[in-house]
PDB file of C-alpha atoms in Angstrom:
ATOM      1  CA  UNK A  78      -0.381 115.536 123.191  1.00 48.00           C
ATOM      2  CA  UNK A  79      -1.807 112.061 122.693  1.00 55.00           C
ATOM      3  CA  UNK A  80       0.806 110.729 125.147  1.00 58.00           C
ATOM      4  CA  UNK A  81       0.752 113.219 127.991  1.00 61.00           C
ATOM      5  CA  UNK A  82      -2.720 114.751 127.735  1.00 59.00           C
ATOM      6  CA  UNK A  83      -5.450 112.353 128.775  1.00 66.00           C
ATOM      7  CA  UNK A  84      -9.187 112.946 128.484  1.00 67.00           C
ATOM      8  CA  UNK A  85     -10.179 115.667 130.912  1.00 70.00           C
ATOM      9  CA  UNK A  86      -6.569 116.838 131.324  1.00 74.00           C
ATOM     10  CA  UNK A  87      -6.105 120.440 130.155  1.00 78.00           C
ATOM     11  CA  UNK A  88      -2.473 120.813 131.211  1.00 78.00           C
ATOM     12  CA  UNK A  89      -1.277 121.694 127.702  1.00 79.00           C
ATOM     13  CA  UNK A  90      -3.998 124.317 127.305  1.00 80.00           C
ATOM     14  CA  UNK A  91      -2.992 125.918 130.604  1.00 83.00           C
ATOM     15  CA  UNK A  92       0.676 125.816 129.616  1.00 85.00           C
ATOM     16  CA  UNK A  93      -0.079 127.486 126.278  1.00 85.00           C
ATOM     17  CA  UNK A  94      -2.056 130.205 128.073  1.00 82.00           C
ATOM     18  CA  UNK A  95       0.854 130.834 130.446  1.00 88.00           C
ATOM     19  CA  UNK A  96       3.308 131.092 127.547  1.00 88.00           C
ATOM     20  CA  UNK A  97       1.041 133.595 125.787  1.00 86.00           C
ATOM     21  CA  UNK A  98       0.762 135.654 128.975  1.00 84.00           C
ATOM     22  CA  UNK A  99       4.541 135.576 129.488  1.00 88.00           C
ATOM     23  CA  UNK A 100       5.090 136.679 125.885  1.00 86.00           C
ATOM     24  CA  UNK A 101       2.692 139.620 126.287  1.00 81.00           C
ATOM     25  CA  UNK A 102       4.352 140.691 129.530  1.00 86.00           C
ATOM     26  CA  UNK A 103       7.800 140.498 127.946  1.00 86.00           C
ATOM     27  CA  UNK A 104       6.734 142.525 124.904  1.00 80.00           C
ATOM     28  CA  UNK A 105       5.159 145.147 127.152  1.00 79.00           C
ATOM     29  CA  UNK A 106       8.365 145.373 129.193  1.00 85.00           C
ATOM     30  CA  UNK A 107      10.402 145.836 125.994  1.00 82.00           C
ATOM     31  CA  UNK A 108       8.037 148.586 124.790  1.00 78.00           C
ATOM     32  CA  UNK A 109       8.204 150.498 128.088  1.00 82.00           C
ATOM     33  CA  UNK A 110      11.983 150.063 128.303  1.00 84.00           C
ATOM     34  CA  UNK A 111      12.416 151.410 124.766  1.00 79.00           C
ATOM     35  CA  UNK A 112      10.383 154.496 125.626  1.00 79.00           C
ATOM     36  CA  UNK A 113      12.476 155.105 128.747  1.00 82.00           C
ATOM     37  CA  UNK A 114      15.756 154.673 126.878  1.00 80.00           C
ATOM     38  CA  UNK A 115      14.574 157.120 124.223  1.00 74.00           C
ATOM     39  CA  UNK A 116      13.679 159.676 126.886  1.00 76.00           C
ATOM     40  CA  UNK A 117      17.086 159.227 128.540  1.00 79.00           C
ATOM     41  CA  UNK A 118      18.814 159.760 125.192  1.00 74.00           C
ATOM     42  CA  UNK A 119      16.859 162.971 124.749  1.00 70.00           C
ATOM     43  CA  UNK A 120      18.153 164.230 128.119  1.00 72.00           C
ATOM     44  CA  UNK A 121      21.831 163.593 127.281  1.00 68.00           C
ATOM     45  CA  UNK A 122      23.787 166.714 126.246  1.00 58.00           C
ATOM     46  CA  UNK A 123      24.353 166.670 122.498  1.00 47.00           C
ATOM     47  CA  UNK A 124      26.843 169.529 122.120  1.00 43.00           C
ATOM     48  CA  UNK A 125      29.849 167.776 123.623  1.00 40.00           C
ATOM     49  CA  UNK A 126      29.198 164.621 121.638  1.00 40.00           C
ATOM     50  CA  UNK A 127      28.959 166.583 118.410  1.00 39.00           C
ATOM     51  CA  UNK A 128      32.243 168.375 119.099  1.00 37.00           C
ATOM     52  CA  UNK A 129      33.987 165.094 119.789  1.00 38.00           C
ATOM     53  CA  UNK A 130      32.832 163.667 116.467  1.00 34.00           C
ATOM     54  CA  UNK A 131      34.191 166.730 114.664  1.00 36.00           C
ATOM     55  CA  UNK A 132      37.586 166.477 116.345  1.00 36.00           C
ATOM     56  CA  UNK A 133      38.168 162.889 115.259  1.00 35.00           C
ATOM     57  CA  UNK A 134      36.440 163.226 111.888  1.00 39.00           C
ATOM     58  CA  UNK A 135      39.741 163.392 109.962  1.00 43.00           C
ATOM     59  CA  UNK A 136      41.005 160.068 111.248  1.00 45.00           C
ATOM     60  CA  UNK A 137      38.817 157.366 109.682  1.00 45.00           C
ATOM     61  CA  UNK A 138      40.694 154.506 111.326  1.00 40.00           C
ATOM     62  CA  UNK A 139      40.225 155.910 114.819  1.00 43.00           C
ATOM     63  CA  UNK A 140      36.596 156.666 114.021  1.00 42.00           C
ATOM     64  CA  UNK A 141      35.924 153.072 112.969  1.00 44.00           C
ATOM     65  CA  UNK A 142      37.643 151.756 116.078  1.00 45.00           C
ATOM     66  CA  UNK A 143      35.548 154.052 118.248  1.00 44.00           C
ATOM     67  CA  UNK A 144      32.294 152.993 116.569  1.00 50.00           C
ATOM     68  CA  UNK A 145      33.118 149.294 116.860  1.00 48.00           C
ATOM     69  CA  UNK A 146      33.989 149.734 120.515  1.00 48.00           C
ATOM     70  CA  UNK A 147      30.792 151.673 121.199  1.00 53.00           C
ATOM     71  CA  UNK A 148      28.636 148.979 119.599  1.00 51.00           C
ATOM     72  CA  UNK A 149      30.271 146.220 121.602  1.00 53.00           C
ATOM     73  CA  UNK A 150      29.656 148.134 124.844  1.00 61.00           C
ATOM     74  CA  UNK A 151      25.943 148.680 124.196  1.00 67.00           C
ATOM     75  CA  UNK A 152      23.597 147.329 126.835  1.00 76.00           C
ATOM     76  CA  UNK A 153      21.120 144.622 125.812  1.00 80.00           C
ATOM     77  CA  UNK A 154      18.255 147.129 126.099  1.00 80.00           C
ATOM     78  CA  UNK A 155      19.998 149.584 123.768  1.00 83.00           C
ATOM     79  CA  UNK A 156      20.810 146.853 121.244  1.00 85.00           C
ATOM     80  CA  UNK A 157      17.176 145.810 121.375  1.00 87.00           C
ATOM     81  CA  UNK A 158      16.071 149.393 120.802  1.00 87.00           C
ATOM     82  CA  UNK A 159      18.407 149.720 117.814  1.00 90.00           C
ATOM     83  CA  UNK A 160      16.953 146.503 116.387  1.00 90.00           C
ATOM     84  CA  UNK A 161      13.469 147.906 116.871  1.00 89.00           C
ATOM     85  CA  UNK A 162      14.426 151.143 115.119  1.00 93.00           C
ATOM     86  CA  UNK A 163      15.961 149.257 112.196  1.00 92.00           C
ATOM     87  CA  UNK A 164      12.764 147.210 111.813  1.00 91.00           C
ATOM     88  CA  UNK A 165      10.714 150.379 111.260  1.00 93.00           C
ATOM     89  CA  UNK A 166      11.967 150.870 107.684  1.00 93.00           C
ATOM     90  CA  UNK A 167       9.036 151.526 105.375  1.00 93.00           C
ATOM     91  CA  UNK A 168       6.603 152.184 108.223  1.00 94.00           C
ATOM     92  CA  UNK A 169       4.880 155.393 109.256  1.00 95.00           C
ATOM     93  CA  UNK A 170       5.924 156.873 112.597  1.00 96.00           C
ATOM     94  CA  UNK A 171       5.402 160.040 114.617  1.00 95.00           C
ATOM     95  CA  UNK A 172       8.362 162.413 114.237  1.00 95.00           C
ATOM     96  CA  UNK A 173       9.309 165.696 115.872  1.00 94.00           C
ATOM     97  CA  UNK A 174      10.640 167.806 113.020  1.00 92.00           C
ATOM     98  CA  UNK A 175      11.544 170.933 115.011  1.00 89.00           C
ATOM     99  CA  UNK A 176      14.901 171.711 116.626  1.00 83.00           C
ATOM    100  CA  UNK A 177      15.662 171.671 120.347  1.00 79.00           C
ATOM    101  CA  UNK A 178      15.535 175.486 120.590  1.00 81.00           C
ATOM    102  CA  UNK A 179      12.227 175.874 118.746  1.00 83.00           C
ATOM    103  CA  UNK A 180       9.390 177.749 120.455  1.00 86.00           C
ATOM    104  CA  UNK A 181       7.099 174.743 120.119  1.00 89.00           C
ATOM    105  CA  UNK A 182       7.325 171.118 119.060  1.00 92.00           C
ATOM    106  CA  UNK A 183       5.817 170.079 115.742  1.00 93.00           C
ATOM    107  CA  UNK A 184       5.040 166.410 115.188  1.00 94.00           C
ATOM    108  CA  UNK A 185       4.116 164.892 111.820  1.00 95.00           C
ATOM    109  CA  UNK A 186       3.367 161.468 110.420  1.00 96.00           C
ATOM    110  CA  UNK A 187       6.388 160.488 108.308  1.00 95.00           C
ATOM    111  CA  UNK A 188       7.688 157.388 106.548  1.00 95.00           C
ATOM    112  CA  UNK A 189      10.964 155.777 107.667  1.00 96.00           C
ATOM    113  CA  UNK A 190      13.453 155.484 104.800  1.00 95.00           C
ATOM    114  CA  UNK A 191      16.603 154.419 106.675  1.00 95.00           C
ATOM    115  CA  UNK A 192      18.065 154.037 110.164  1.00 95.00           C
ATOM    116  CA  UNK A 193      21.785 154.446 110.918  1.00 93.00           C
ATOM    117  CA  UNK A 194      22.817 152.370 113.941  1.00 90.00           C
ATOM    118  CA  UNK A 195      26.080 154.272 114.440  1.00 90.00           C
ATOM    119  CA  UNK A 196      24.650 157.793 114.500  1.00 92.00           C
ATOM    120  CA  UNK A 197      21.264 156.594 115.844  1.00 92.00           C
ATOM    121  CA  UNK A 198      19.573 158.760 113.241  1.00 94.00           C
ATOM    122  CA  UNK A 199      16.511 158.140 111.116  1.00 95.00           C
ATOM    123  CA  UNK A 200      16.086 159.376 107.571  1.00 95.00           C
ATOM    124  CA  UNK A 201      12.386 160.020 107.123  1.00 95.00           C
ATOM    125  CA  UNK A 202      10.107 161.363 104.401  1.00 94.00           C
ATOM    126  CA  UNK A 203       7.164 163.706 104.906  1.00 92.00           C
ATOM    127  CA  UNK A 204       4.871 162.278 102.240  1.00 87.00           C
ATOM    128  CA  UNK A 205       2.235 165.018 102.585  1.00 81.00           C
ATOM    129  CA  UNK A 206       3.975 168.379 103.043  1.00 65.00           C
ATOM    130  CA  UNK A 207       1.991 171.470 103.977  1.00 60.00           C
ATOM    131  CA  UNK A 208       0.713 174.098 101.604  1.00 58.00           C
ATOM    132  CA  UNK A 209       3.780 176.258 102.242  1.00 56.00           C
ATOM    133  CA  UNK A 210       6.056 173.748 100.489  1.00 50.00           C
ATOM    134  CA  UNK A 211       6.950 175.029  97.028  1.00 53.00           C
ATOM    135  CA  UNK A 212       5.507 172.850  94.319  1.00 58.00           C
ATOM    136  CA  UNK A 213       4.335 170.277  96.842  1.00 66.00           C
ATOM    137  CA  UNK A 214       7.817 168.736  97.147  1.00 77.00           C
ATOM    138  CA  UNK A 215       8.085 165.956  99.701  1.00 82.00           C
ATOM    139  CA  UNK A 216      10.541 166.889 102.418  1.00 89.00           C
ATOM    140  CA  UNK A 217      13.179 164.641 103.994  1.00 91.00           C
ATOM    141  CA  UNK A 218      14.524 164.894 107.538  1.00 93.00           C
ATOM    142  CA  UNK A 219      17.406 163.334 109.453  1.00 94.00           C
ATOM    143  CA  UNK A 220      16.303 162.935 113.049  1.00 94.00           C
ATOM    144  CA  UNK A 221      17.780 161.367 116.177  1.00 93.00           C
ATOM    145  CA  UNK A 222      15.980 158.265 117.401  1.00 93.00           C
ATOM    146  CA  UNK A 223      14.689 160.210 120.420  1.00 91.00           C
ATOM    147  CA  UNK A 224      12.635 162.337 117.990  1.00 94.00           C
ATOM    148  CA  UNK A 225      10.724 159.279 116.735  1.00 95.00           C
ATOM    149  CA  UNK A 226       7.761 157.461 118.302  1.00 95.00           C
ATOM    150  CA  UNK A 227       6.478 154.288 116.593  1.00 94.00           C
ATOM    151  CA  UNK A 228       2.727 153.957 116.245  1.00 93.00           C
ATOM    152  CA  UNK A 229       1.010 151.000 117.929  1.00 89.00           C
ATOM    153  CA  UNK A 230       0.510 148.067 115.597  1.00 84.00           C
ATOM    154  CA  UNK A 231      -3.010 146.872 114.998  1.00 75.00           C
ATOM    155  CA  UNK A 232      -2.265 143.280 116.066  1.00 74.00           C
ATOM    156  CA  UNK A 233      -0.035 144.099 119.069  1.00 73.00           C
ATOM    157  CA  UNK A 234      -1.926 143.226 122.244  1.00 70.00           C
ATOM    158  CA  UNK A 235       0.963 144.302 124.489  1.00 72.00           C
ATOM    159  CA  UNK A 236       0.475 148.031 123.880  1.00 76.00           C
ATOM    160  CA  UNK A 237      -0.935 149.593 127.067  1.00 78.00           C
ATOM    161  CA  UNK A 238      -4.170 151.559 126.878  1.00 86.00           C
ATOM    162  CA  UNK A 239      -4.310 155.190 127.955  1.00 91.00           C
ATOM    163  CA  UNK A 240      -6.930 155.742 130.680  1.00 92.00           C
ATOM    164  CA  UNK A 241      -9.392 158.653 130.718  1.00 93.00           C
ATOM    165  CA  UNK A 242      -7.706 161.894 131.776  1.00 94.00           C
ATOM    166  CA  UNK A 243      -4.284 160.901 130.401  1.00 94.00           C
ATOM    167  CA  UNK A 244      -2.497 163.395 128.142  1.00 95.00           C
ATOM    168  CA  UNK A 245      -1.389 161.875 124.826  1.00 95.00           C
ATOM    169  CA  UNK A 246      -0.085 162.853 121.408  1.00 96.00           C
ATOM    170  CA  UNK A 247      -2.524 162.016 118.621  1.00 96.00           C
ATOM    171  CA  UNK A 248      -3.057 162.520 114.898  1.00 96.00           C
ATOM    172  CA  UNK A 249      -5.692 165.227 114.425  1.00 95.00           C
ATOM    173  CA  UNK A 250      -8.516 163.831 112.225  1.00 94.00           C
ATOM    174  CA  UNK A 251      -8.098 164.622 108.547  1.00 92.00           C
ATOM    175  CA  UNK A 252      -4.446 165.691 108.884  1.00 93.00           C
ATOM    176  CA  UNK A 253      -0.955 164.203 109.229  1.00 93.00           C
ATOM    177  CA  UNK A 254      -0.071 166.385 112.235  1.00 94.00           C
ATOM    178  CA  UNK A 255      -0.043 165.286 115.873  1.00 95.00           C
ATOM    179  CA  UNK A 256      -1.201 167.440 118.767  1.00 95.00           C
ATOM    180  CA  UNK A 257      -1.574 167.140 122.512  1.00 95.00           C
ATOM    181  CA  UNK A 258      -4.931 165.740 123.585  1.00 95.00           C
ATOM    182  CA  UNK A 259      -6.711 164.409 126.653  1.00 96.00           C
ATOM    183  CA  UNK A 260      -8.310 160.967 126.702  1.00 95.00           C
ATOM    184  CA  UNK A 261     -12.071 161.101 127.289  1.00 95.00           C
ATOM    185  CA  UNK A 262     -12.727 157.386 126.841  1.00 92.00           C
ATOM    186  CA  UNK A 263     -10.759 154.320 125.753  1.00 87.00           C
ATOM    187  CA  UNK A 264     -11.728 151.881 122.974  1.00 81.00           C
ATOM    188  CA  UNK A 265     -14.601 149.613 124.012  1.00 73.00           C
ATOM    189  CA  UNK A 266     -12.976 146.688 122.232  1.00 67.00           C
ATOM    190  CA  UNK A 267      -9.266 146.530 122.912  1.00 59.00           C
ATOM    191  CA  UNK A 268      -7.148 147.499 119.899  1.00 57.00           C
ATOM    192  CA  UNK A 269     -10.067 147.586 117.479  1.00 61.00           C
ATOM    193  CA  UNK A 270     -12.032 150.761 118.211  1.00 76.00           C
ATOM    194  CA  UNK A 271     -11.272 154.469 118.540  1.00 89.00           C
ATOM    195  CA  UNK A 272     -10.241 156.721 121.377  1.00 93.00           C
ATOM    196  CA  UNK A 273     -12.449 159.677 122.204  1.00 94.00           C
ATOM    197  CA  UNK A 274     -10.147 162.689 122.663  1.00 95.00           C
ATOM    198  CA  UNK A 275     -10.241 166.406 123.383  1.00 95.00           C
ATOM    199  CA  UNK A 276      -7.439 168.265 121.597  1.00 95.00           C
ATOM    200  CA  UNK A 277      -5.843 171.304 123.222  1.00 92.00           C
ATOM    201  CA  UNK A 278      -6.585 174.628 121.484  1.00 86.00           C
ATOM    202  CA  UNK A 279      -9.418 172.994 119.522  1.00 89.00           C
ATOM    203  CA  UNK A 280     -12.127 175.171 120.989  1.00 85.00           C
ATOM    204  CA  UNK A 281     -15.429 175.558 119.155  1.00 83.00           C
ATOM    205  CA  UNK A 282     -18.217 177.771 120.516  1.00 80.00           C
ATOM    206  CA  UNK A 283     -16.485 178.003 123.876  1.00 81.00           C
ATOM    207  CA  UNK A 284     -16.027 174.244 124.325  1.00 86.00           C
ATOM    208  CA  UNK A 285     -13.624 171.508 123.297  1.00 88.00           C
ATOM    209  CA  UNK A 286     -15.276 169.083 120.859  1.00 92.00           C
ATOM    210  CA  UNK A 287     -14.701 165.384 121.421  1.00 93.00           C
ATOM    211  CA  UNK A 288     -13.114 163.693 118.422  1.00 94.00           C
ATOM    212  CA  UNK A 289     -12.613 160.025 117.603  1.00 94.00           C
ATOM    213  CA  UNK A 290      -9.093 158.875 116.764  1.00 94.00           C
ATOM    214  CA  UNK A 291      -8.046 155.276 115.936  1.00 92.00           C
ATOM    215  CA  UNK A 292      -5.971 153.668 118.689  1.00 90.00           C
ATOM    216  CA  UNK A 293      -3.037 153.189 116.280  1.00 90.00           C
ATOM    217  CA  UNK A 294      -2.793 156.995 115.835  1.00 93.00           C
ATOM    218  CA  UNK A 295      -2.316 157.676 119.551  1.00 94.00           C
ATOM    219  CA  UNK A 296       1.090 157.637 121.291  1.00 94.00           C
ATOM    220  CA  UNK A 297       2.450 158.701 124.706  1.00 93.00           C
ATOM    221  CA  UNK A 298       2.964 162.420 125.229  1.00 93.00           C
ATOM    222  CA  UNK A 299       6.748 163.067 125.201  1.00 90.00           C
ATOM    223  CA  UNK A 300       8.333 164.498 128.330  1.00 87.00           C
ATOM    224  CA  UNK A 301       8.607 168.283 128.156  1.00 84.00           C
ATOM    225  CA  UNK A 302       6.341 168.608 125.120  1.00 86.00           C
ATOM    226  CA  UNK A 303       5.927 172.239 124.003  1.00 83.00           C
ATOM    227  CA  UNK A 304       2.820 173.326 122.134  1.00 76.00           C
TER     228      UNK A 304
END
C-alpha cells in the first residue's frame, strides 16, 4: 500500500469493496443454485433408483464401481451442494419428516448427525420430540437431502430477504415446528432483526395475529408444500 497508494488515492479501498461485492454475489448464486438443485432432486422419480440399488446390492464390487463412477460424473454444482450438506454436521436445520404420500408435510427443527455423500441422505436427531413420544425419547430420521433446508446464518449477508407478501416456511414461536406463513414486513436492520409474519391457520378472534420470528428461523417455502 505504501508503494502504490499515494495520499488521496483510494484505489485499494475501491478494489477491496469490489472484491467484497463479488464475494457476496458469488455466495448468493451458490445459495440459489443449491436450492434449485435440491428442488430438481425432489422431482426425480425415486422408485426406479431404489429398485436398481436392490438389484445390484449383492455385488459389492460392482456397487463400489458404480458409486465411484457416479461421484466422478457429478457436476460442479452438485459437488458443491454435497460439500455444503457435509458442512452442516452438528447444526440445526429444517427437515421434512413425513413421507412423499403423506396427507400433509410436517417440518421440524432437527440436528444434523451425519451426511452420506453416496446415498445423499442425512441422519438427523429430533432433540425435542412431541408429547406423543413415549418417555420423551429423542427420535432419529434418515432423510434425503431434498428434505432438508439449512437455516440462514446470522453473519451471512448473501442470504436474500423475503419481501412483504411472500410465502415462507418459519418456526412458530415457542415451538420447534415450521409452518407456512406470509411475510408482513422484513427486518428493519438487515440480518439482525425479526420478520413480522402471519401464519396460516393461526386465526384468533376471526383474524390472523402478526408474530415476530427471527430472520434465521425463516426459509423459502418448498415447491408443492402441503399443509
